[in-house]
């Protein structure tokens, strides 16, 4: 008997993510399922919370508000920077993401919203900020995590070994 989904378990799911306008943002059906370590914030908090206690074979239509998804849209997080702030050999396009450093030195992802002439609008808002996320999920497998997976805070594939 497989355990129910709880912290410290590796969970395999198929999912389809639908946005407010009915468009499909992402899905695993027809491809490789998603494997994650429950309780380690590998997935958005609202989905992790709603999947707790589910069993292999269960499915759910999990609706996740922005506060438990990718956050509310914060206009103050948009910033215009000159093109010269980017590596010269990169073609800048809306939707690209970069790693930058916050003032406290922590790595922080930013996304390009638009490029106009020499001005680039970057934002710390996730592209899905402000969206209510509807996940159709099927639970494919649940197993206890290995000690190494718990230490790393993520699931390892069938090969098991890897370096960071
Ligand atoms: Zn690892």
XYZ file of N, CA, C and O and ligand atoms in Angstrom, residues 152 154 156 162 164, ligand 1:
21
model
N 18.573 17.233 0.202
C 18.630 18.143 -0.952
C 17.381 19.002 -1.088
O 17.407 20.062 -1.724
N 14.676 18.040 -2.787
C 13.991 17.752 -4.045
C 14.087 16.265 -4.363
O 14.864 15.543 -3.742
N 14.858 12.848 -6.578
C 15.867 12.368 -7.512
C 15.240 11.349 -8.448
O 14.327 10.633 -8.078
N 23.407 12.205 -8.364
C 23.765 13.406 -9.121
C 24.547 14.351 -8.214
O 24.607 14.170 -7.006
N 25.520 18.528 -7.247
C 24.985 19.895 -7.365
C 26.128 20.877 -7.506
O 27.121 20.747 -6.843
Zn 19.720 16.456 -5.323
